Coordinates of C-alpha atoms and ligand atoms in Angstrom, one line a residue:
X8 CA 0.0 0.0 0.0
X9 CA 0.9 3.2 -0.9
X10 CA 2.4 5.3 2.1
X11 CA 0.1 8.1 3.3
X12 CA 1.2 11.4 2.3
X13 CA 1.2 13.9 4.6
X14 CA 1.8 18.0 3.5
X15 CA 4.1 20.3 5.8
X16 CA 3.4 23.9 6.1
X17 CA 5.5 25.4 8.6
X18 CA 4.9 29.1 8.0
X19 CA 6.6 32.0 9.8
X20 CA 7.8 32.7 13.1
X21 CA 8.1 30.0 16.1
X22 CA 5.8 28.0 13.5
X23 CA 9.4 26.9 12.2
X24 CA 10.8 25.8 15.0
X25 CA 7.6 23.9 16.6
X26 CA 7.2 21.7 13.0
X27 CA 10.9 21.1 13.6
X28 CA 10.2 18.9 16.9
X29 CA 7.4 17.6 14.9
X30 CA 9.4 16.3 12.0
X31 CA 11.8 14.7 14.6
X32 CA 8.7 12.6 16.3
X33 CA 7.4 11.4 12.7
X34 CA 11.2 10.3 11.7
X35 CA 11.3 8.7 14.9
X36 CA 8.0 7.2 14.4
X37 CA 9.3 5.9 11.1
X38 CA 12.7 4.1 12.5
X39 CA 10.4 3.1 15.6
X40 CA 7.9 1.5 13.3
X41 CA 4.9 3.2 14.8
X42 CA 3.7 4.9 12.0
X43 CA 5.2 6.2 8.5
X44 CA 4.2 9.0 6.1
X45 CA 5.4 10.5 3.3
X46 CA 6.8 14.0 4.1
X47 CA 5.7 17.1 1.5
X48 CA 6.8 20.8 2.2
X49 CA 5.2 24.1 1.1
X50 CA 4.8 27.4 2.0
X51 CA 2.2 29.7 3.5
X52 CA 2.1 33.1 4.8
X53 CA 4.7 35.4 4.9
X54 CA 7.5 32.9 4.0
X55 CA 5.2 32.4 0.7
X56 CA 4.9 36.2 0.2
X57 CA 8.7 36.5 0.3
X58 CA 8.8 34.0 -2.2
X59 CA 6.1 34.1 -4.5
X60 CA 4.3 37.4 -3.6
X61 CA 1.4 36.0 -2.2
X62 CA 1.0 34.4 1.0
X63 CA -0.9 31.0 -0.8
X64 CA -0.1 30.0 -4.2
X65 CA -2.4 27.7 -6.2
X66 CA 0.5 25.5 -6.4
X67 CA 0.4 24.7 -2.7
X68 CA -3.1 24.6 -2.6
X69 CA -3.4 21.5 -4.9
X70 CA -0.5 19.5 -3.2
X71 CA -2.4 19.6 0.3
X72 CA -5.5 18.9 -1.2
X73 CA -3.6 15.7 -2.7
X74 CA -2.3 14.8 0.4
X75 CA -3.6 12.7 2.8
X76 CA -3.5 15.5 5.7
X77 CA -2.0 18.6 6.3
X78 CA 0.4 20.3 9.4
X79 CA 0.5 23.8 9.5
X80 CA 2.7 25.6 12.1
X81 CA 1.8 29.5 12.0
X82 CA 1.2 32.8 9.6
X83 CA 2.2 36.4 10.4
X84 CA 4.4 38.7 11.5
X85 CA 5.4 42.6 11.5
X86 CA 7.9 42.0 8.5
X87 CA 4.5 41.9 6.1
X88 CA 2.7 44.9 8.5
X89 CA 3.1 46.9 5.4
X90 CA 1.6 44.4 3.0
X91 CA -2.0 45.3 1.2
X92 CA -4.6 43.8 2.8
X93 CA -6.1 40.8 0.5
X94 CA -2.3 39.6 0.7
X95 CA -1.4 39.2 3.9
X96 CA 0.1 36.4 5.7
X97 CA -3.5 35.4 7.5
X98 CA -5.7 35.7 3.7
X99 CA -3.2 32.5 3.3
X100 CA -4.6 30.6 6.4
X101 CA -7.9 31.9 5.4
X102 CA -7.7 30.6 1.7
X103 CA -5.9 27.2 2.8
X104 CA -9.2 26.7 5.4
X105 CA -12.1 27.6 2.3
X106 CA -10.2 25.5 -0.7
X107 CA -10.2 22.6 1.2
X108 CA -14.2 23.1 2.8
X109 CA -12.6 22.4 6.3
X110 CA -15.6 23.7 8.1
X111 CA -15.2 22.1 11.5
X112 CA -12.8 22.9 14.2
X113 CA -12.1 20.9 16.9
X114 CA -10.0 22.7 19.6
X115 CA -10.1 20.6 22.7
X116 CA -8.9 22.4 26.0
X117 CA -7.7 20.1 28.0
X118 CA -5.7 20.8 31.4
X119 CA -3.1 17.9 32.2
X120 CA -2.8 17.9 35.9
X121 CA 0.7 18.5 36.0
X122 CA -0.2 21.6 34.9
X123 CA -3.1 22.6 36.6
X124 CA -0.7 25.4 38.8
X125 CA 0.1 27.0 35.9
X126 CA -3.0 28.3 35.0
X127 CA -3.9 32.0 36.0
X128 CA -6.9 30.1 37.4
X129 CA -7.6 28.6 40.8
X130 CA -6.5 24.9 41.0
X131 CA -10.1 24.0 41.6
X132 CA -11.7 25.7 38.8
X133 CA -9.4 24.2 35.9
X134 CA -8.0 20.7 37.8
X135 CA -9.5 17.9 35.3
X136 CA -10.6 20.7 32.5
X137 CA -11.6 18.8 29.2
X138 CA -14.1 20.8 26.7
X139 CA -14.0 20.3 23.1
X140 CA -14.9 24.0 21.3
X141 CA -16.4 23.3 17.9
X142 CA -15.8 26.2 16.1
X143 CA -16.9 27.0 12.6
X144 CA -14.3 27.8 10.5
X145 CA -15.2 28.5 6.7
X146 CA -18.3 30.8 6.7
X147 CA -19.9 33.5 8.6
X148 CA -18.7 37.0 9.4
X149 CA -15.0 36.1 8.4
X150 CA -16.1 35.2 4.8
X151 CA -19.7 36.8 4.3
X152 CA -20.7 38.9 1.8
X153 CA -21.0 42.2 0.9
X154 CA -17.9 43.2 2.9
X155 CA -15.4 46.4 2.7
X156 CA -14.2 50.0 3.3
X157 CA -15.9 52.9 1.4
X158 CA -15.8 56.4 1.0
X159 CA -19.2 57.8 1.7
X160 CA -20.2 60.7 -1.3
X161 CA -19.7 63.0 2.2
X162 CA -16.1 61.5 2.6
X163 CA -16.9 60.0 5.9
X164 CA -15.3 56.4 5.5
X165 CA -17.3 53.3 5.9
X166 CA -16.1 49.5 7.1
X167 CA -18.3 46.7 7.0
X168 CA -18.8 42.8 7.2
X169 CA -21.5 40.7 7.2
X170 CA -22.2 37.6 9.6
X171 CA -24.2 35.4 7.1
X172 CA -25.5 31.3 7.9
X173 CA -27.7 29.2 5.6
X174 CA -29.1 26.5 7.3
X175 CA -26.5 23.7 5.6
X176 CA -23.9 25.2 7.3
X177 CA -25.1 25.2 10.8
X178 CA -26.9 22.2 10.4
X179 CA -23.4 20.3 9.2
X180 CA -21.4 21.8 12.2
X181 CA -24.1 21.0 14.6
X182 CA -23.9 17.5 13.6
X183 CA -20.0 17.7 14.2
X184 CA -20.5 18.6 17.8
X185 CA -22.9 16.0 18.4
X186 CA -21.5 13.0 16.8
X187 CA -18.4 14.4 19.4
X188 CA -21.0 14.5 22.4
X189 CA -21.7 10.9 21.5
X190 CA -18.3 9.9 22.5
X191 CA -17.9 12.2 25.3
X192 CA -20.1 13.4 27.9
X193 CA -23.5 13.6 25.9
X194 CA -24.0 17.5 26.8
X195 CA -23.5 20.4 23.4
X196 CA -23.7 23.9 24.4
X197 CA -24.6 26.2 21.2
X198 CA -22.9 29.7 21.6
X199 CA -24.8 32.3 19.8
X200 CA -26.0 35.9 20.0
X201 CA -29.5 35.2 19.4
X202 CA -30.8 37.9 21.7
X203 CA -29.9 40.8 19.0
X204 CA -28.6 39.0 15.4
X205 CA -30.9 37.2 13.7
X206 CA -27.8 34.8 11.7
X207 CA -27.7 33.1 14.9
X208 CA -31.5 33.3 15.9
X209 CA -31.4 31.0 12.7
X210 CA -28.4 29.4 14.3
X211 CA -30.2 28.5 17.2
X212 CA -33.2 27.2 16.0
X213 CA -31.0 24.6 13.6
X214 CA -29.4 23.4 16.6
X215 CA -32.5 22.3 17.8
X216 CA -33.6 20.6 15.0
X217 CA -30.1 18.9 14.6
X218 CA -31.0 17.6 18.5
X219 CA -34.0 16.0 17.5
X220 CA -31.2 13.4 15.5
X221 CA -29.4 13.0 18.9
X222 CA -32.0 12.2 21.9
X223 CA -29.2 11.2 24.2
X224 CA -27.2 14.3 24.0
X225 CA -28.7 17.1 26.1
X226 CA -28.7 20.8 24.4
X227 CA -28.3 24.0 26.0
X228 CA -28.3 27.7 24.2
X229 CA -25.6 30.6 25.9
X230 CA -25.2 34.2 24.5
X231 CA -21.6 34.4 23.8
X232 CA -21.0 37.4 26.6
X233 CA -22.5 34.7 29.3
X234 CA -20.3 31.6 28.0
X235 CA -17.3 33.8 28.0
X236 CA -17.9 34.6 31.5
X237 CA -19.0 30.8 32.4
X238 CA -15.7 30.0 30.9
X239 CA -13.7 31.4 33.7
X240 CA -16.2 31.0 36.1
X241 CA -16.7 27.6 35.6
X242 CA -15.6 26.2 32.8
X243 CA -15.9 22.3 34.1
X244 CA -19.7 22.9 33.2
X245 CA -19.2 22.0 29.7
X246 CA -18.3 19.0 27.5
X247 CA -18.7 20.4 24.0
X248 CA -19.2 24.1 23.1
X249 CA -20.2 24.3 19.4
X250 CA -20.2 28.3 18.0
X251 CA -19.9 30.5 14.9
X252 CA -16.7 31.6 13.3
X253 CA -15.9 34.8 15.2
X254 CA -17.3 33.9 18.4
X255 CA -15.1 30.1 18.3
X256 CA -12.4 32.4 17.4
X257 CA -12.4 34.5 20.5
X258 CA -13.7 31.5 22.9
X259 CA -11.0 29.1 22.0
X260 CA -8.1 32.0 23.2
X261 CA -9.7 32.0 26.5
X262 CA -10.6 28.7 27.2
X263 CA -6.9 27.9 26.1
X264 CA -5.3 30.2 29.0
X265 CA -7.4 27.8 31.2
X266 CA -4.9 25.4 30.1
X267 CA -2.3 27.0 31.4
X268 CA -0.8 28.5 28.4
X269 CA -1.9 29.6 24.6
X270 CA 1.0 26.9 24.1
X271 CA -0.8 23.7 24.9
X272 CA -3.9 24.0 22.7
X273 CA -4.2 21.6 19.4
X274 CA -6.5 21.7 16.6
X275 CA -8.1 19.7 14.0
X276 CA -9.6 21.1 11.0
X277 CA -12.1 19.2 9.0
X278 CA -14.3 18.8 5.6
X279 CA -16.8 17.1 5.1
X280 CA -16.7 12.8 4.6
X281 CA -16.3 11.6 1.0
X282 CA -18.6 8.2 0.4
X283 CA -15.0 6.3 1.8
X284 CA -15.2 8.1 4.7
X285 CA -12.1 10.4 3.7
X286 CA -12.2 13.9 5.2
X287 CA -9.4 17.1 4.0
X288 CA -7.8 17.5 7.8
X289 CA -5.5 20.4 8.5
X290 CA -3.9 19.9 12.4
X291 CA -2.7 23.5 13.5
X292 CA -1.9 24.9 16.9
X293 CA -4.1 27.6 18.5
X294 CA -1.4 29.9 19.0
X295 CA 0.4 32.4 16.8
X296 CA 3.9 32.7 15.2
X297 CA 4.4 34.7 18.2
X298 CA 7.0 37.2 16.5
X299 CA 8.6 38.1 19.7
X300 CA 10.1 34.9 20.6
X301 CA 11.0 33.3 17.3
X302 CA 14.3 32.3 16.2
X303 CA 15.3 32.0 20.1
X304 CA 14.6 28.6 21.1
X305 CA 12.2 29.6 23.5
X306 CA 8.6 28.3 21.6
X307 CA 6.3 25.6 23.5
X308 CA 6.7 22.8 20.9
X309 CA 3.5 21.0 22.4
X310 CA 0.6 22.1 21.0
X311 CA 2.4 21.5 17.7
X312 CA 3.3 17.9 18.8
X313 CA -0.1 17.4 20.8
X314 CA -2.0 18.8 16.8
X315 CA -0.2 15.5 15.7
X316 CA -1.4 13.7 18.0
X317 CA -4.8 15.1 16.4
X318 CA -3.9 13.8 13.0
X319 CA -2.4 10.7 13.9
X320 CA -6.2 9.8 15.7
X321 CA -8.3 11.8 13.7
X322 CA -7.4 11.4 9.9
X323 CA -4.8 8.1 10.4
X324 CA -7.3 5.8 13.0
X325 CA -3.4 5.1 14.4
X326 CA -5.7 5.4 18.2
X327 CA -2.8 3.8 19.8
X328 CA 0.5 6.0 18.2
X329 CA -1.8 9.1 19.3
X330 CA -2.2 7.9 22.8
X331 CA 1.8 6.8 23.1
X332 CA 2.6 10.6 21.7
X333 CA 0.2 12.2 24.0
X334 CA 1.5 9.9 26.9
X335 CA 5.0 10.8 26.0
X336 CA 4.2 14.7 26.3
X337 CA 2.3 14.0 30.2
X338 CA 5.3 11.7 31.0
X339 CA 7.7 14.8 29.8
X340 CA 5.1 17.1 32.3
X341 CA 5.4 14.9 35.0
X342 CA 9.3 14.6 35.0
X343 CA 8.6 19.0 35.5
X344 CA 10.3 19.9 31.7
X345 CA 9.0 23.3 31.4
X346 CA 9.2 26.1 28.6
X347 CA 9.3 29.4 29.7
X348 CA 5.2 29.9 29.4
X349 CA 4.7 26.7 31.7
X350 CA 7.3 27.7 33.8
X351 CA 6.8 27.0 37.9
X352 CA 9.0 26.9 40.7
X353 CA 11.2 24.0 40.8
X354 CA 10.6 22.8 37.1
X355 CA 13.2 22.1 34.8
X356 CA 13.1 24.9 32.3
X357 CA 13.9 23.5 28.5
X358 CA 13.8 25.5 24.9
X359 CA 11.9 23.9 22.2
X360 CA 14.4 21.1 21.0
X361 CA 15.1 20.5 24.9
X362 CA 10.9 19.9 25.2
X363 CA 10.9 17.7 22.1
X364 CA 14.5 15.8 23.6
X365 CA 12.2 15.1 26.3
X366 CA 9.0 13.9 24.4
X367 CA 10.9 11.8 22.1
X368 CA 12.7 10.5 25.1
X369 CA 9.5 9.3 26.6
X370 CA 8.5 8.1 23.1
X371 CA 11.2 6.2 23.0
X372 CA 10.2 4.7 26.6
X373 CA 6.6 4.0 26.8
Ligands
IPM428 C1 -6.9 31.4 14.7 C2 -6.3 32.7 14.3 C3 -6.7 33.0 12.9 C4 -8.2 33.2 13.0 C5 -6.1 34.3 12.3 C6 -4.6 34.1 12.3 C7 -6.6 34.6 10.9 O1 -6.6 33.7 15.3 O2 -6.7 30.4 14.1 O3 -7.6 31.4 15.8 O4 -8.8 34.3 13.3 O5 -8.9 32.2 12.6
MG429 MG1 -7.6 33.0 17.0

């Protein structure tokens, strides 16, 4: 059988060094027998603008969609500030996310105990943290229609988006978050702003008729001010929080400081199934190319390694390399290796290759 092929999109900023450990756990993987791919490499976001003047060429666009998955480290930075709008680093991520229809994202905020200090909150409120924020990714106000900045016939300026829904594209993302209910705790909370837009009035009522599918799975309805204060109040309430574009956007920042860091957080991006069951998958981290570290050494490598983890489960079925990965990054936690934005008293503090020494050591372990 062919070997899967799997496409490497590193990007700018620490999103070099992070796929670096990354490359380091597949080759390992490889020697190990665990699991083997076929490595592709392409460029998005500024890197691509400084090559080929945008930040997503058509080019790259076909080779993910050919392979099998894709791993994308991060876009941006103040080098392409200057840049016109439609071609900056972040239209890349945007593009790459439309072409390949991967409407669903799955960013799962999970504290690992060893961790559970480092979080800004109490012990109590975040110890044993586990929510899955489904996010959707390739429509509403980030993509709707009519959109710009216009010079009025008085000259007074005028910016404007539009936060658009049909019911296909709530009704497919509703189903994502509760076919994940199903294998979790049975409970989907729908995030909308139904009290004053009508897009996600309409939102919320297609919820409710995707429920009527799921009669295990209990559904509740938040305004997104009140879930973004429930998520630091309390944020063990919920199991899986399913939300628009914008709104999944903010969410997901916040919920991942519960973790203890922006650092930690995975994601999974998905299309739809073909008839084989084949879905486009692009595994990203949450964070940024955080321009202020880069180059240093100093980048959390584990929500890049932990988004493999992600692909190995989620586009691969390889259930049991995913859960030796993830059990190599706890182990790594447990043994107190810390990057500077997990840092606590008494930990060992490690750069990114010293954080993937130790993952790979434990790899090489369990
Ligand atoms: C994210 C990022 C992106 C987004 C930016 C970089 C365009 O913040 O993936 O959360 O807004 O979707
Ligand atoms: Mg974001």
């Amino acid at each position: 059988m062919a070997k899967k092929t799997v496409m490497l999109l590193p990007g700018d900023g620490i999103g070099q060094e992070v796929m670096a450990q990354v490359v380091r756990i597949i080759e390992w993987m490889d020697t190990a027998g665990v699991a083997s791919f076929d490595l592709r490499e392409g460029l998005i976001g500024g890197a691509s603008i400084d090559k080929f003047g945008v930040p997503l060429t058509d080019e790259t666009v076909a080779d993910c969609l050919a392979c099998d998955a894709v791993l994308m480290g991060a876009v941006g930075g103040p080098k392409w500030d200057d840049v016109p709008f439609d071609k900056k680093p972040e239209r890349g991520l945007l593009r790459i996310r439309k072409d390949m229809g991967l409407f669903a994202n799955l960013r799962p905020a999970l504290v690992f105990a060893e961790l559970a200090e480092a979080s800004t909150l109490k012990h109590e409120v975040v110890a044993g943290l586990d929510v899955m924020i489904v996010r959707e990714l390739t429509g509403g106000i980030y993509f709707g229609q009519p959109r710009g900045i216009e010079t009025l016939p008085n000259g007074d300026r005028k910016g404007y988006n539009t936060l658009v829904y049909t019911t296909p594209e709530i009704r497919r993302i509703g189903q994502v978050a509760f076919d994940l209910a199903m294998k979790r705790g049975k409970k989907v909370t729908s995030v909308d702003k139904a009290n004053v837009l009508e897009s996600t009035i309409l939102w919320r009522e297609e919820m409710e008729v995707v429920a009527k599918d799921y009669p295990e799975v209990a559904l509740s309805h938040l305004y997104v001010d009140n879930a973004a204060m429930q998520l630091v109040r309390n944020p063990k309430q919920f199991d899986v929080m399913v939300t628009t574009n914008m709104f999944g956007d903010i969410l997901s920042d916040c919920a991942a400081m519960l973790t203890g860091s922006l650092g930690m957080l995975p994601s999974a991006s998905l299309g739809a199934a073909d008839a084989n069951g084949k879905r486009n998958a692009l595994y990203e981290p949450v964070h940024g190319s955080a321009p202020d570290i880069a180059g240093q050494d100093l980048a959390n490598p584990l929500a890049m390694i932990l988004s493999l983890a992600m692909m190995l489960r989620y586009s691969f079925d390889l259930d049991a390399a995913a859960d030796k990965l993830e059990g190599a990054v706890k182990a790594a936690l447990a043994a107190g290796f810390r990057t500077g934005d997990i840092m606590q008293p008494g930990a060992t503090k490690v750069g990114t290759k010293g954080m993937g020494d130790a993952v790979l050591k434990y790899l090489a372990e369990a």
